[in-house]
PDB file of C-alpha atoms in Angstrom:
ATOM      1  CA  UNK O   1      35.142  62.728  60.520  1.00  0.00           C
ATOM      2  CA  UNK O   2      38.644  63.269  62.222  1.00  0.00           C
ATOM      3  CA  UNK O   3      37.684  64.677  65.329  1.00  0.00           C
ATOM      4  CA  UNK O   4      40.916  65.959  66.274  1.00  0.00           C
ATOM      5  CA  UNK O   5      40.579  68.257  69.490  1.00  0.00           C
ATOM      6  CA  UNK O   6      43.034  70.926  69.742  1.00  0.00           C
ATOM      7  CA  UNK O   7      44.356  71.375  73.548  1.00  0.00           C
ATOM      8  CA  UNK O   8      41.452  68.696  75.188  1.00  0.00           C
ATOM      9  CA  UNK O   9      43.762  67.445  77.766  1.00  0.00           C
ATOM     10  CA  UNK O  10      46.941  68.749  79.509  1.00  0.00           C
ATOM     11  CA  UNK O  11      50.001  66.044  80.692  1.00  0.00           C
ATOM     12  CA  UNK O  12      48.307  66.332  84.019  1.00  0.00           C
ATOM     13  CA  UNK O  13      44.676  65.397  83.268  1.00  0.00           C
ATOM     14  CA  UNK O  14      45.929  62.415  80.437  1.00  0.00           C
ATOM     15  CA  UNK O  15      47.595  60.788  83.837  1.00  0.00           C
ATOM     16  CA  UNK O  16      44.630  61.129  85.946  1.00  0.00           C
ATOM     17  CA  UNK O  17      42.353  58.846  83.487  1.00  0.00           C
ATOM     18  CA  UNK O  18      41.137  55.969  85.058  1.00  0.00           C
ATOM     19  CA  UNK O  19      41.055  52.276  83.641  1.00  0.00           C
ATOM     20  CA  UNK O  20      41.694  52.404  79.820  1.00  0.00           C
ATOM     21  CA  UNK O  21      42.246  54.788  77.233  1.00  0.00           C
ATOM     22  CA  UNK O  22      43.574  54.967  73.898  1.00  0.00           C
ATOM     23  CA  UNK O  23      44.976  58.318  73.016  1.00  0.00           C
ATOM     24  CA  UNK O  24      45.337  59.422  69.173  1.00  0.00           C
ATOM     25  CA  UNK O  25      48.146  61.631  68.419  1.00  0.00           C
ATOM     26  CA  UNK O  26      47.376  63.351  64.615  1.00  0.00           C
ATOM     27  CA  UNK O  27      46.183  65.658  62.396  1.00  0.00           C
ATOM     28  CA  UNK O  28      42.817  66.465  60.384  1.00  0.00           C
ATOM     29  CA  UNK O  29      44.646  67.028  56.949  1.00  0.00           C
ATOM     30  CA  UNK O  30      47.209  64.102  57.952  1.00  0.00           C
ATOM     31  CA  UNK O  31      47.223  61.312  55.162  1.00  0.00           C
ATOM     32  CA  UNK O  32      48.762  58.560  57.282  1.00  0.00           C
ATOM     33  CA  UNK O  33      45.980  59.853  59.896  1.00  0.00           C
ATOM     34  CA  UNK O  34      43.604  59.705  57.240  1.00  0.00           C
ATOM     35  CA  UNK O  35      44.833  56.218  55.721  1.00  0.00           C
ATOM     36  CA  UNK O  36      44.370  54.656  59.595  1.00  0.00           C
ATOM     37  CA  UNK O  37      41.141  55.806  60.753  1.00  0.00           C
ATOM     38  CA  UNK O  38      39.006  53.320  59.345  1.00  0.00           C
ATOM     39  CA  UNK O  39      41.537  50.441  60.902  1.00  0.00           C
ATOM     40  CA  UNK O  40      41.463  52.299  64.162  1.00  0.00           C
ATOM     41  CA  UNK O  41      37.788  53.026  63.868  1.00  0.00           C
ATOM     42  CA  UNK O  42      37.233  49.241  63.546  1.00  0.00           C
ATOM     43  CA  UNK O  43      39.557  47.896  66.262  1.00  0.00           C
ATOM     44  CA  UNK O  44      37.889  50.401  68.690  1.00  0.00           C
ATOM     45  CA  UNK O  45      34.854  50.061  67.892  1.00  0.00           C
ATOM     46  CA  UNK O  46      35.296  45.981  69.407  1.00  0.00           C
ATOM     47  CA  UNK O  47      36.111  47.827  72.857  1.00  0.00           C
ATOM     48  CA  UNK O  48      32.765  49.298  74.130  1.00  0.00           C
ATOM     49  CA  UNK O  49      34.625  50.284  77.281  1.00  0.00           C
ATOM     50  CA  UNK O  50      37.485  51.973  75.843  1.00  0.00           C
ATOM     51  CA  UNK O  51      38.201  55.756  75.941  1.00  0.00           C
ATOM     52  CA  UNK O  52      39.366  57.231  72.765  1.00  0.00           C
ATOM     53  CA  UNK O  53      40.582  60.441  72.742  1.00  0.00           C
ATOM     54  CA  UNK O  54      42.278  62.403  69.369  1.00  0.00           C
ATOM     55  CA  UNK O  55      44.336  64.637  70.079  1.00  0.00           C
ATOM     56  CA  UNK O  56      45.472  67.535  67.329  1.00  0.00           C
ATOM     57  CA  UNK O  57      49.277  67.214  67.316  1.00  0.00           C
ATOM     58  CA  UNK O  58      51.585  69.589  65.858  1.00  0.00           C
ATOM     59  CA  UNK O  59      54.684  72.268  65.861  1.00  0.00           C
ATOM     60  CA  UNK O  60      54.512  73.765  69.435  1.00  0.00           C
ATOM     61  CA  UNK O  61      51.767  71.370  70.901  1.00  0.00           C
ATOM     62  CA  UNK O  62      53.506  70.239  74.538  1.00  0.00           C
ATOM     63  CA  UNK O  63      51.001  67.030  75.175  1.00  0.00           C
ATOM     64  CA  UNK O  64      52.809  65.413  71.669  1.00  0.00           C
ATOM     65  CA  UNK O  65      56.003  66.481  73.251  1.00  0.00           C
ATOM     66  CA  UNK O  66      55.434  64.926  76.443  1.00  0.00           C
ATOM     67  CA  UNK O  67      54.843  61.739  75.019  1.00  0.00           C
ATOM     68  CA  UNK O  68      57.629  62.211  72.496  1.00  0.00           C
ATOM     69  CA  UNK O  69      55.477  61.683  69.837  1.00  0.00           C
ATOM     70  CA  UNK O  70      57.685  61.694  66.452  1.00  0.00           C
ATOM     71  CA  UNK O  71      54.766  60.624  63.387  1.00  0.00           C
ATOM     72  CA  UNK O  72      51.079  60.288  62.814  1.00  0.00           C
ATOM     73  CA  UNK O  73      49.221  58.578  63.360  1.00  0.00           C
ATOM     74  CA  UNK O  74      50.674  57.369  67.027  1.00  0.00           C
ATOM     75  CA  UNK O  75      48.489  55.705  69.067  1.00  0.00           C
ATOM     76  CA  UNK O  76      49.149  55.548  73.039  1.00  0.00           C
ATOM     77  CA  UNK O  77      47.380  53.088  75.400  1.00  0.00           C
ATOM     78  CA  UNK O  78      47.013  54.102  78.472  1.00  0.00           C
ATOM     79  CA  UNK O  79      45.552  51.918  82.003  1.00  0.00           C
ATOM     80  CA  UNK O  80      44.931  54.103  84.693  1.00  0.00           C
ATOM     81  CA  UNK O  81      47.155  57.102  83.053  1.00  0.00           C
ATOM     82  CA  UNK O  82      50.357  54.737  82.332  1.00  0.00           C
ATOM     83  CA  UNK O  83      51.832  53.935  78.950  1.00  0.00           C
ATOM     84  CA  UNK O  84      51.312  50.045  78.427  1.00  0.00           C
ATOM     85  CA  UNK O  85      51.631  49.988  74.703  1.00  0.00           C
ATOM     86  CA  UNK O  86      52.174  52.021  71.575  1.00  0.00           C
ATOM     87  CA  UNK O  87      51.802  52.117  67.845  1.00  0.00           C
ATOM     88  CA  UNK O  88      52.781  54.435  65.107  1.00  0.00           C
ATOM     89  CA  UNK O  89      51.274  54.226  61.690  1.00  0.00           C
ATOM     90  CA  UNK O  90      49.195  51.365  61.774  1.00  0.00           C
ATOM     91  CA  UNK O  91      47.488  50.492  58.367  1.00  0.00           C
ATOM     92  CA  UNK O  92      45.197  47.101  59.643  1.00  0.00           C
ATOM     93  CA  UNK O  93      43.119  46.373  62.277  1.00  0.00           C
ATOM     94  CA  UNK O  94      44.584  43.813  63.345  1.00  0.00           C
ATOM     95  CA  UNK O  95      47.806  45.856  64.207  1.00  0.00           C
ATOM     96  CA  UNK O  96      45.754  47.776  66.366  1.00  0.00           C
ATOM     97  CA  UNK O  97      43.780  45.206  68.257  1.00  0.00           C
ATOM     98  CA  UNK O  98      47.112  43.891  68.856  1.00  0.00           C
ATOM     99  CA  UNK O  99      47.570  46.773  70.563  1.00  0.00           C
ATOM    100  CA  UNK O 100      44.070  46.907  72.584  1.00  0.00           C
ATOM    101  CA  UNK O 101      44.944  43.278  73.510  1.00  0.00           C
ATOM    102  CA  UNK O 102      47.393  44.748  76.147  1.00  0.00           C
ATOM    103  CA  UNK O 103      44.316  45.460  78.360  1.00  0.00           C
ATOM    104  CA  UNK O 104      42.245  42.361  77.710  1.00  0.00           C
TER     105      UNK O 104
END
Protein backbone atom coordinates (compact mmCIF):
# COMPACT_ATOMS: atom_id res chain seq x y z
CA UNK A 1 0.00 0.00 0.00
CA UNK A 2 2.83 2.71 0.34
CA UNK A 3 4.76 2.05 -2.56
CA UNK A 4 7.70 3.88 -1.58
CA UNK A 5 10.66 3.15 -4.13
CA UNK A 6 14.00 3.35 -2.71
CA UNK A 7 16.59 5.15 -5.25
CA UNK A 8 13.83 5.19 -8.51
CA UNK A 9 15.08 8.40 -9.80
CA UNK A 10 18.35 10.41 -9.53
CA UNK A 11 18.26 14.66 -9.50
CA UNK A 12 19.07 14.23 -13.13
CA UNK A 13 16.28 11.95 -14.41
CA UNK A 14 13.40 13.88 -11.86
CA UNK A 15 14.40 17.10 -14.23
CA UNK A 16 14.12 15.36 -17.43
CA UNK A 17 10.22 14.40 -16.81
CA UNK A 18 8.10 15.77 -19.22
CA UNK A 19 4.63 17.59 -18.66
CA UNK A 20 3.42 16.85 -15.05
CA UNK A 21 4.42 15.01 -12.17
CA UNK A 22 3.79 14.88 -8.63
CA UNK A 23 6.67 13.56 -6.64
CA UNK A 24 6.06 12.00 -2.99
CA UNK A 25 8.80 12.45 -0.61
CA UNK A 26 8.13 9.70 2.56
CA UNK A 27 8.38 6.75 4.26
CA UNK A 28 6.52 3.21 4.48
CA UNK A 29 6.39 3.18 8.41
CA UNK A 30 5.81 7.16 8.31
CA UNK A 31 2.50 8.08 10.25
CA UNK A 32 2.03 11.53 8.73
CA UNK A 33 2.78 9.47 5.35
CA UNK A 34 0.40 7.06 6.44
CA UNK A 35 -2.32 9.67 7.77
CA UNK A 36 -2.11 11.45 3.97
CA UNK A 37 -2.30 8.73 1.59
CA UNK A 38 -5.83 8.31 1.34
CA UNK A 39 -6.15 12.39 0.77
CA UNK A 40 -3.39 12.14 -1.76
CA UNK A 41 -4.74 8.93 -3.18
CA UNK A 42 -8.04 10.79 -3.79
CA UNK A 43 -6.80 14.11 -5.21
CA UNK A 44 -4.66 12.06 -7.69
CA UNK A 45 -6.73 9.83 -8.55
CA UNK A 46 -9.00 13.13 -10.30
CA UNK A 47 -5.73 13.59 -12.56
CA UNK A 48 -5.69 10.62 -15.04
CA UNK A 49 -2.70 12.28 -16.67
CA UNK A 50 -0.63 12.89 -13.76
CA UNK A 51 2.66 11.09 -12.88
CA UNK A 52 3.01 10.08 -9.34
CA UNK A 53 6.05 8.97 -8.20
CA UNK A 54 6.95 7.99 -4.16
CA UNK A 55 9.95 8.30 -3.40
CA UNK A 56 11.56 6.52 -0.01
CA UNK A 57 13.15 9.48 1.81
CA UNK A 58 15.47 9.25 4.57
CA UNK A 59 19.03 9.84 6.52
CA UNK A 60 21.60 9.83 3.62
CA UNK A 61 19.06 9.76 0.63
CA UNK A 62 20.57 12.79 -1.82
CA UNK A 63 17.17 13.15 -4.12
CA UNK A 64 15.32 14.44 -0.50
CA UNK A 65 18.36 16.56 -0.12
CA UNK A 66 18.24 18.05 -3.39
CA UNK A 67 14.91 19.19 -2.98
CA UNK A 68 15.56 20.17 0.62
CA UNK A 69 12.98 18.16 1.76
CA UNK A 70 12.63 18.76 5.74
CA UNK A 71 9.10 16.40 6.77
CA UNK A 72 6.82 13.77 5.41
CA UNK A 73 4.84 13.64 3.75
CA UNK A 74 6.17 16.52 1.12
CA UNK A 75 4.70 16.57 -1.97
CA UNK A 76 6.57 18.31 -5.08
CA UNK A 77 4.83 19.25 -8.37
CA UNK A 78 6.73 19.26 -11.02
CA UNK A 79 5.84 20.59 -15.12
CA UNK A 80 8.35 19.57 -17.37
CA UNK A 81 11.03 18.84 -14.38
CA UNK A 82 10.47 22.43 -12.59
CA UNK A 83 9.14 23.00 -9.11
CA UNK A 84 5.68 24.89 -9.55
CA UNK A 85 4.22 24.06 -6.21
CA UNK A 86 4.72 22.27 -2.93
CA UNK A 87 3.04 20.85 0.10
CA UNK A 88 4.13 19.31 3.31
CA UNK A 89 1.79 17.34 5.47
CA UNK A 90 -1.37 17.64 3.91
CA UNK A 91 -4.30 15.94 5.85
CA UNK A 92 -7.47 16.76 3.08
CA UNK A 93 -7.92 16.47 -0.31
CA UNK A 94 -8.72 19.44 -0.93
CA UNK A 95 -5.23 20.77 0.24
CA UNK A 96 -3.84 18.72 -2.30
CA UNK A 97 -5.97 19.44 -5.30
CA UNK A 98 -5.11 22.85 -4.41
CA UNK A 99 -1.96 21.89 -5.17
CA UNK A 100 -2.70 19.86 -8.59
CA UNK A 101 -4.66 23.02 -9.56
CA UNK A 102 -1.24 24.66 -10.38
CA UNK A 103 -1.25 22.64 -13.66
CA UNK A 104 -4.90 22.87 -14.62
Amino acid sequence: MFDYAEEAFTLEQIRKLSGDALVEFGAPWCENCQAASPAIKKAVTEHSGLHHIKIYDGKGKRLGRAFKVKLWPTLILLHDGNEVGRLVRPLRSDEVRQLLSKIS
